[in-house]
Amino acid sequence: MTALTLSTAGAATLRADALVVGVAKGVKGPVLAPGSEAVDKAFDGKLAAVLATLGATGAEGEVTKLPAASGLKAPVVVAVGLGPVPDKEDAYDAEALRRAAGTAARALSGSKKAGFALPAGSVEDAAAVAEGALLGSYAFTAYQGGENKLAPKDAKSKDSGPKQPLAEVALLGGKPRDKAYKAAVERALALVEEINRARDLINTPPNDLYPESFAAVATAAGKEHGVKVQVLDEKALVKGGYGGLLGVGQGSTNGPRLVKLAYTHPKAERTLALVGKGITYDSGGISLKPAGHNETMKCDMSGAAAVFAAVITAARLGLKVNVTGWLALAENMPSGNATRPGDVLRMYSGKTVEVLNTDAEGRLVLADALTRASEEKPDAIVDVATLTGAMVLALGNRTFGIMANDDAFRTSVHEIAEEVGEASWPMPLPADLRKGMDSPTADMANMGERMGGGLVAGLFLKEFVGEGIAWAHLDIAGPAYHEGAPYGYTPKGGTGSAVRTLVRLAERTADGDLG
């Protein structure tokens, strides 16, 4: 992963491949952001004018590269757009800084070192720049650049493999000897390393990532960071009566798993339970997905990846809160052993569910995990899942929906998500939609009314949450996997959606502010 340093050097004296400065969009042209003073001085105070001549406006996502002036040690200056000039000169939005830093980092892939002279006058600004630069530097290259066995052994290939991400980010303008700045940078590094690990898991092909191998990754990470890991295999799931997990996973040769990760702190006063949907590949089962909808279904374990990353991050940060993660892992495949539409499953809770559609499988594995998590009486439960296409239709590809059994808790989670830069929106759980899941055969069905399908799924999950426990459901079906061109710090492929929200929620819980 890209290295991060809080540099003591000034922008003019830093030896690097490039210097990154921020440019905002002003009424009369580009306006240099704080942090660019030394670079502007090297251009005799004319950097904004030069950028305007080159067509720069300061719009968000805009990148302008130009040769450095003679007074700078770095050979290239990269001006990145921050969007509109803020009302207050130094009050740049943290998310604008993250996106700008991420855009610059992507533009500098293949470089060894870059100095980021973006606004970093406060600890919050420095943290935002650090997060954005590290997130933007991400690249998934594990399956690229293999040896061409047909090429002559003495031939030198023109293609040396995929371009590597920016190797080192030097953060300028902060206070390297200040404990608060150091802590902020260390937090950003730990957080982004785990987000990028989640991204790697999401991007890994399903022939290599299946329930057993995912559980192995979790076990190894647990040993490394002092997190206790328990894995329930098929035999244990049968013995425990986990009908939801078993029903979804029985059509695959790769059996299901329920993985528990438990981070505990000796001074913790509260416990937060996180539950993640981990369908490592979703064909739809017997209710097979139509052509064109299968190709990205390796991402259907993004919720479990987010929960895994959040628990490990909490451990790395030493948060004074107990955080338990539940990864509900299964592969949803059609076969002679697969669950059929019309089958009835007896869930871990004891309730029976008629399966009307085997492609509504995420709620079945989550139901078992929610019941199991509730048995430990946590102060709150949050589940994360790429659950419904209906939520994508409602909120688009960049915003996740939040449902809850407690309005205050839902509001708190929404505020936290917005604070850390993850677009979200509170959604209701209308009681009238519950009747659509009534079944003449079982206690309930796994499908209800088609309209409001995302809310129906939330109502289904609510049935499996323990009495008196605050619960929120994050449907990240839109932002979990990005199929378009990269933007800001968001890559193509897995994004690590919801990790920042979960980690900040854990921090708030540690501080006694659960919401």
XYZ file of C-alpha atoms in Angstrom:
515
model
C 0.000 0.000 0.000
C 0.992 3.613 -0.554
C 3.208 5.020 2.207
C 2.142 8.153 4.079
C 4.361 10.675 5.837
C 3.658 13.961 7.582
C 6.554 15.858 6.030
C 8.664 18.441 7.813
C 9.898 19.823 4.470
C 8.420 22.852 2.775
C 6.826 22.657 -0.662
C 9.760 24.450 -2.267
C 12.422 22.151 -0.804
C 10.666 18.779 -0.989
C 12.324 16.358 -3.363
C 9.514 14.476 -5.079
C 8.180 13.600 -8.513
C 5.393 16.163 -8.190
C 3.753 18.758 -5.957
C -0.025 18.845 -5.631
C -1.801 22.149 -5.003
C -5.484 22.949 -4.723
C -7.390 25.309 -6.979
C -10.939 26.476 -6.316
C -13.460 27.779 -8.829
C -13.826 31.534 -8.386
C -16.121 34.011 -10.103
C -13.292 35.429 -12.205
C -11.230 32.282 -12.629
C -9.172 29.785 -10.613
C -8.319 30.723 -7.029
C -5.355 29.118 -5.270
C -6.204 27.281 -2.067
C -4.226 27.540 1.188
C -1.096 25.412 1.075
C -0.022 26.629 -2.349
C 1.771 29.788 -1.161
C 5.347 28.522 -1.614
C 4.560 27.114 -5.037
C 2.879 30.349 -6.119
C 5.908 32.306 -4.915
C 8.144 30.188 -7.169
C 5.914 31.287 -10.066
C 6.375 34.949 -9.034
C 2.790 35.048 -7.772
C 1.398 34.192 -11.200
C 0.440 30.521 -10.732
C -3.301 31.221 -10.890
C -2.843 33.222 -14.094
C -0.738 30.470 -15.667
C -3.348 27.865 -14.745
C -6.106 30.022 -16.230
C -4.101 30.292 -19.449
C -3.921 26.505 -19.537
C -7.698 26.301 -19.219
C -7.952 25.420 -15.543
C -11.103 26.584 -13.770
C -10.876 24.917 -10.354
C -13.886 22.697 -10.999
C -14.111 19.515 -8.940
C -12.227 16.619 -10.525
C -10.144 18.833 -12.806
C -6.408 18.103 -13.048
C -3.834 20.403 -14.659
C -0.167 19.428 -14.878
C 2.576 21.930 -15.633
C 6.386 22.097 -15.396
C 7.564 23.404 -12.050
C 9.248 26.791 -11.724
C 13.008 26.851 -11.146
C 12.691 27.510 -7.426
C 11.068 24.146 -6.752
C 12.861 20.824 -6.240
C 9.965 18.805 -7.704
C 9.834 18.866 -11.527
C 6.032 18.898 -11.910
C 3.149 20.803 -10.326
C -0.282 19.192 -10.314
C -3.211 21.562 -9.730
C -6.380 19.761 -8.697
C -9.849 21.279 -8.633
C -11.640 21.684 -5.297
C -14.901 23.043 -6.655
C -16.466 26.409 -5.683
C -14.576 28.773 -3.393
C -16.017 28.353 0.131
C -17.765 31.212 1.913
C -14.933 31.341 4.421
C -11.433 31.314 2.979
C -10.114 28.356 4.994
C -13.387 26.430 5.361
C -12.897 23.837 2.653
C -15.287 20.940 3.026
C -13.563 17.746 4.206
C -15.171 15.706 1.452
C -13.981 18.182 -1.190
C -10.435 17.746 0.149
C -10.771 13.938 0.122
C -11.975 13.909 -3.457
C -9.329 16.352 -4.655
C -6.545 14.385 -2.978
C -7.903 11.171 -4.456
C -8.115 12.678 -7.930
C -4.510 13.872 -7.706
C -3.295 10.505 -6.415
C -4.925 8.712 -9.352
C -3.376 11.181 -11.781
C 0.059 10.401 -10.313
C -0.106 6.608 -10.559
C 3.288 5.257 -11.539
C 5.107 7.979 -9.560
C 7.363 7.235 -6.604
C 6.613 10.246 -4.406
C 4.333 13.276 -4.411
C 4.013 16.168 -2.010
C 0.423 17.175 -1.232
C 0.253 20.908 -0.492
C -3.519 20.977 -0.123
C -5.225 22.822 2.767
C -4.071 21.145 5.994
C -4.340 23.944 8.518
C -6.471 21.856 10.863
C -6.247 18.272 12.065
C -9.545 17.520 10.282
C -8.253 18.900 6.973
C -5.002 16.955 7.250
C -6.939 13.749 7.964
C -9.224 14.336 4.978
C -6.290 14.890 2.612
C -4.527 11.808 3.952
C -7.628 9.626 3.562
C -8.342 10.888 0.061
C -4.785 10.462 -1.178
C -4.496 6.928 0.194
C -7.936 5.886 -1.073
C -7.216 7.387 -4.485
C -3.904 5.559 -4.734
C -5.632 2.173 -4.622
C -5.252 -0.273 -7.501
C -6.226 -3.937 -7.734
C -3.487 -5.600 -9.782
C -3.286 -9.074 -8.241
C -4.408 -10.778 -11.448
C -2.541 -8.601 -13.943
C 0.944 -8.568 -15.379
C 1.493 -12.324 -15.616
C 4.332 -13.806 -17.594
C 3.692 -14.325 -21.311
C 4.901 -17.892 -21.833
C 4.556 -17.587 -25.633
C 7.044 -14.723 -25.841
C 10.725 -15.505 -26.560
C 12.605 -15.867 -23.285
C 15.165 -13.238 -24.283
C 12.554 -10.754 -25.504
C 11.809 -7.638 -23.494
C 8.100 -6.986 -23.326
C 6.999 -3.442 -24.055
C 4.219 -3.931 -21.553
C 5.782 -4.297 -18.121
C 2.403 -4.903 -16.487
C -0.162 -2.612 -14.895
C 0.833 0.857 -13.769
C 1.504 0.782 -10.047
C -0.189 3.227 -7.666
C 1.592 6.270 -6.270
C 4.204 4.837 -3.912
C 4.464 7.610 -1.297
C 2.333 10.536 -0.180
C 4.127 13.338 1.671
C 1.544 15.466 3.453
C 2.665 19.107 3.637
C 1.388 22.004 5.690
C 0.567 20.036 8.818
C 2.392 19.940 12.124
C 4.556 16.793 12.139
C 5.487 17.145 15.818
C 1.928 17.771 16.997
C 0.404 14.710 18.678
C -3.056 15.415 17.265
C -1.747 15.564 13.700
C 0.270 12.395 14.179
C -2.751 10.586 15.590
C -4.947 11.761 12.714
C -2.481 10.521 10.107
C -2.021 7.190 11.889
C -5.809 6.769 12.062
C -6.142 7.556 8.353
C -3.474 5.004 7.497
C -5.062 2.218 9.548
C -8.558 3.029 8.286
C -7.604 3.141 4.623
C -5.472 0.015 4.805
C -8.547 -1.871 5.991
C -10.849 -0.205 3.458
C -8.433 -1.232 0.733
C -8.346 -4.764 2.128
C -12.149 -4.781 1.848
C -11.833 -3.533 -1.729
C -9.408 -6.350 -2.498
C -11.870 -8.913 -1.151
C -14.722 -7.460 -3.203
C -12.601 -7.460 -6.363
C -11.272 -10.996 -5.892
C -12.836 -13.429 -8.392
C -15.374 -15.826 -6.866
C -13.336 -18.877 -7.866
C -10.767 -17.686 -5.326
C -13.054 -16.040 -2.771
C -15.738 -18.334 -1.402
C -17.051 -18.802 2.154
C -14.204 -21.004 3.365
C -11.437 -18.835 1.902
C -13.077 -15.627 3.182
C -13.225 -17.204 6.651
C -9.523 -18.029 6.358
C -8.702 -14.382 5.567
C -10.692 -13.274 8.605
C -8.967 -15.831 10.826
C -5.508 -14.694 9.734
C -6.352 -11.011 10.258
C -7.787 -11.800 13.676
C -4.555 -13.457 14.785
C -2.552 -10.494 13.518
C -4.588 -7.856 15.325
C -5.745 -9.600 18.501
C -9.324 -10.261 17.405
C -10.927 -13.553 18.412
C -12.375 -15.403 15.437
C -14.850 -18.272 15.519
C -15.891 -20.049 12.316
C -19.035 -22.181 12.139
C -18.737 -24.645 9.243
C -21.546 -26.676 7.687
C -21.625 -29.272 10.460
C -21.836 -26.593 13.134
C -24.517 -24.738 11.177
C -26.600 -27.909 10.871
C -26.180 -28.636 14.571
C -27.160 -25.062 15.466
C -30.177 -24.971 13.162
C -29.068 -22.106 10.914
C -31.665 -22.765 8.230
C -31.230 -19.490 6.411
C -27.492 -19.877 5.802
C -27.832 -23.559 4.979
C -30.785 -23.013 2.655
C -28.960 -20.378 0.615
C -25.670 -22.264 0.523
C -26.878 -25.803 -0.161
C -26.836 -25.405 -3.933
C -23.082 -24.818 -4.035
C -20.106 -27.129 -3.649
C -18.623 -24.359 -1.480
C -20.463 -24.664 1.814
C -21.639 -21.696 3.911
C -19.915 -20.270 6.973
C -20.845 -17.981 9.850
C -17.794 -16.108 11.079
C -17.709 -14.239 14.377
C -14.994 -11.635 14.977
C -14.815 -10.286 18.518
C -12.720 -7.274 19.457
C -12.869 -6.453 23.155
C -11.335 -3.674 25.213
C -10.831 -4.058 28.991
C -12.283 -0.588 29.647
C -15.211 -0.885 27.251
C -18.648 -0.075 28.634
C -20.666 -0.711 25.477
C -20.910 -3.338 22.766
C -21.651 -2.761 19.100
C -22.599 -5.697 16.861
C -22.055 -5.489 13.113
C -23.620 -7.991 10.700
C -22.559 -8.304 7.067
C -24.122 -10.023 4.089
C -21.440 -12.220 2.552
C -22.798 -13.829 -0.619
C -19.460 -14.513 -2.295
C -21.256 -15.109 -5.588
C -24.935 -14.627 -6.343
C -26.318 -16.381 -9.402
C -29.838 -15.930 -8.069
C -30.100 -19.652 -7.399
C -33.014 -21.419 -9.072
C -34.538 -17.951 -9.596
C -31.609 -17.332 -11.936
C -30.609 -13.774 -12.710
C -31.122 -12.704 -16.343
C -28.197 -12.287 -18.738
C -26.179 -9.166 -18.005
C -26.816 -9.244 -14.256
C -24.343 -11.950 -13.209
C -21.008 -10.450 -14.179
C -20.478 -8.300 -11.088
C -22.107 -10.590 -8.543
C -18.778 -11.279 -6.856
C -19.524 -7.973 -5.084
C -22.490 -9.393 -3.166
C -20.246 -9.924 -0.144
C -19.456 -6.202 0.163
C -21.415 -5.924 3.414
C -19.370 -8.673 5.039
C -16.174 -7.055 3.720
C -17.213 -3.738 5.311
C -17.970 -5.383 8.666
C -14.688 -7.295 8.608
C -12.736 -4.118 7.830
C -14.532 -2.128 10.532
C -13.824 -4.674 13.290
C -10.141 -4.926 12.376
C -9.879 -1.124 12.211
C -11.445 -0.808 15.676
C -8.833 -3.236 16.974
C -5.979 -1.388 15.294
C -7.157 1.915 16.753
C -7.615 0.392 20.215
C -11.115 1.839 20.617
C -12.656 1.559 24.093
C -15.680 -0.359 22.864
C -16.449 -4.007 22.248
C -17.123 -4.601 18.555
C -18.413 -7.942 17.324
C -18.645 -8.695 13.625
C -20.799 -11.418 12.093
C -20.018 -12.476 8.531
C -22.895 -14.441 6.999
C -21.089 -16.223 4.157
C -22.652 -18.349 1.435
C -22.538 -18.912 -2.303
C -25.942 -18.831 -4.022
C -25.867 -21.350 -6.863
C -28.440 -23.411 -8.829
C -28.038 -27.186 -8.719
C -29.924 -30.349 -7.934
C -29.359 -29.575 -4.254
C -30.438 -25.943 -4.380
C -33.360 -24.492 -2.469
C -36.440 -24.230 -4.683
C -39.076 -21.494 -4.818
C -41.786 -22.826 -2.557
C -39.452 -24.501 -0.091
C -39.813 -23.626 3.580
C -36.743 -22.963 5.728
C -36.645 -23.106 9.516
C -34.460 -20.198 10.563
C -32.080 -20.055 13.525
C -34.704 -17.988 15.366
C -37.212 -20.831 15.007
C -39.407 -18.949 12.554
C -40.282 -20.622 9.274
C -39.860 -18.773 5.983
C -41.387 -19.701 2.648
C -38.867 -18.980 -0.103
C -40.785 -17.407 -2.975
C -37.670 -16.182 -4.744
C -34.212 -17.697 -4.246
C -32.659 -14.433 -5.443
C -33.920 -12.770 -2.248
C -31.249 -14.712 -0.408
C -29.325 -11.992 1.405
C -32.106 -11.422 3.900
C -32.124 -15.147 4.703
C -28.452 -15.332 5.711
C -28.675 -11.998 7.518
C -31.716 -13.182 9.479
C -29.755 -16.029 11.038
C -26.811 -13.750 11.833
C -29.058 -11.038 13.312
C -30.727 -13.560 15.608
C -27.368 -14.910 16.723
C -25.968 -11.415 17.278
C -29.072 -10.469 19.304
C -28.472 -13.346 21.729
C -25.411 -11.507 23.063
C -27.521 -8.454 23.986
C -25.368 -5.745 22.363
C -26.259 -2.090 22.833
C -26.884 -1.763 19.105
C -26.765 -3.805 15.912
C -25.997 -2.488 12.432
C -26.243 -4.741 9.415
C -24.707 -3.891 6.051
C -25.754 -5.484 2.786
C -25.935 -5.129 -0.968
C -29.536 -6.145 -0.481
C -31.920 -4.799 -3.100
C -31.980 -3.387 -6.605
C -34.976 -1.388 -5.405
C -32.673 0.742 -3.234
C -30.524 1.530 -6.274
C -33.644 2.606 -8.169
C -34.635 4.813 -5.237
C -31.283 6.422 -4.390
C -28.959 5.836 -7.335
C -25.461 4.396 -7.446
C -23.732 6.645 -4.896
C -26.101 6.735 -1.920
C -27.008 4.002 0.547
C -30.289 3.766 2.415
C -30.627 3.616 6.192
C -33.552 1.900 7.917
C -33.928 1.355 11.649
C -36.265 0.341 14.450
C -35.387 3.534 16.322
C -35.689 6.989 14.752
C -32.997 8.564 16.932
C -30.526 5.813 16.090
C -31.292 6.097 12.374
C -30.705 9.848 12.558
C -27.413 9.317 14.377
C -26.158 6.825 11.789
C -27.184 9.161 8.974
C -25.370 12.106 10.555
C -22.251 9.992 11.046
C -22.304 8.830 7.428
C -22.589 12.399 6.187
C -19.815 13.503 8.536
C -17.330 10.992 7.120
C -18.297 11.699 3.517
C -20.488 8.692 2.716
C -23.702 9.708 0.972
C -26.745 8.168 2.656
C -30.436 8.772 3.176
C -32.859 7.749 5.958
C -35.657 5.480 4.757
C -38.907 4.464 6.493
C -40.213 1.028 7.450
C -43.945 1.374 6.679
C -45.925 -1.111 8.755
C -48.486 -1.621 5.976
C -45.872 -3.322 3.796
C -45.422 -6.124 6.348
C -48.688 -7.819 5.403
C -47.341 -8.572 1.912
C -44.947 -11.099 3.463
C -47.732 -13.168 5.019
C -47.574 -16.809 3.898
C -50.338 -19.427 3.955
C -47.691 -22.093 4.522
C -45.058 -20.611 6.838
C -44.687 -17.876 9.455
C -43.703 -15.484 6.684
C -42.378 -15.336 3.119
C -39.073 -13.887 1.944
C -40.877 -11.634 -0.552
C -43.638 -9.056 -0.295
C -44.963 -6.246 -2.425
C -42.795 -5.412 -5.423
C -43.157 -1.668 -4.964
C -41.082 -0.526 -2.030
C -38.976 -3.693 -2.274
C -36.037 -2.187 -0.394
C -38.297 -1.300 2.518
C -39.893 -4.762 2.449
C -36.436 -6.280 2.834
C -35.792 -4.030 5.830
C -39.077 -5.096 7.412
C -38.103 -8.743 6.919
C -34.807 -8.198 8.742
C -36.506 -6.305 11.559
C -38.371 -9.518 12.461
C -35.083 -11.137 13.503
C -33.687 -8.387 15.750
C -33.896 -9.016 19.489
C -36.366 -7.169 21.660
C -35.163 -3.803 22.948
C -32.006 -3.641 20.805
C -31.425 -0.550 18.667
C -30.889 -1.711 15.084
C -30.047 -0.079 11.766
C -29.898 -1.583 8.299
C -27.626 -0.116 5.612
C -28.538 -1.132 2.066
C -25.344 -0.365 0.140
C -26.429 -1.984 -3.144
C -25.727 1.243 -5.053
C -22.336 2.492 -3.841
C -20.673 -0.848 -2.959
C -19.414 -1.531 -6.486
C -18.582 1.134 -9.058
C -18.781 0.057 -12.694
C -17.983 3.407 -14.318
C -14.780 5.396 -14.664
C -12.958 6.241 -11.414
C -13.687 9.614 -9.825
C -12.270 11.372 -6.786
C -10.994 8.637 -4.489
C -13.513 6.094 -5.814
C -11.963 3.368 -7.998
C -13.578 1.141 -10.549
C -14.810 -2.006 -8.781
C -15.174 -2.488 -5.036
C -15.362 0.747 -3.057
C -15.355 -0.250 0.617
C -18.657 1.554 1.152
C -19.856 1.913 4.768
C -16.507 1.134 6.442
C -15.920 4.770 7.408
C -19.445 5.030 8.790
C -19.075 1.887 10.890
C -15.694 2.933 12.268
C -16.930 6.392 13.227
C -19.994 4.797 14.838
C -17.663 2.589 16.879
C -15.665 5.668 17.915
C -18.848 7.476 18.931
C -19.989 4.428 20.883
C -16.631 4.315 22.669
C -17.161 7.938 23.658
C -20.602 7.116 25.059
C -22.481 8.786 22.204
C -24.359 5.902 20.589
C -27.326 7.999 19.483
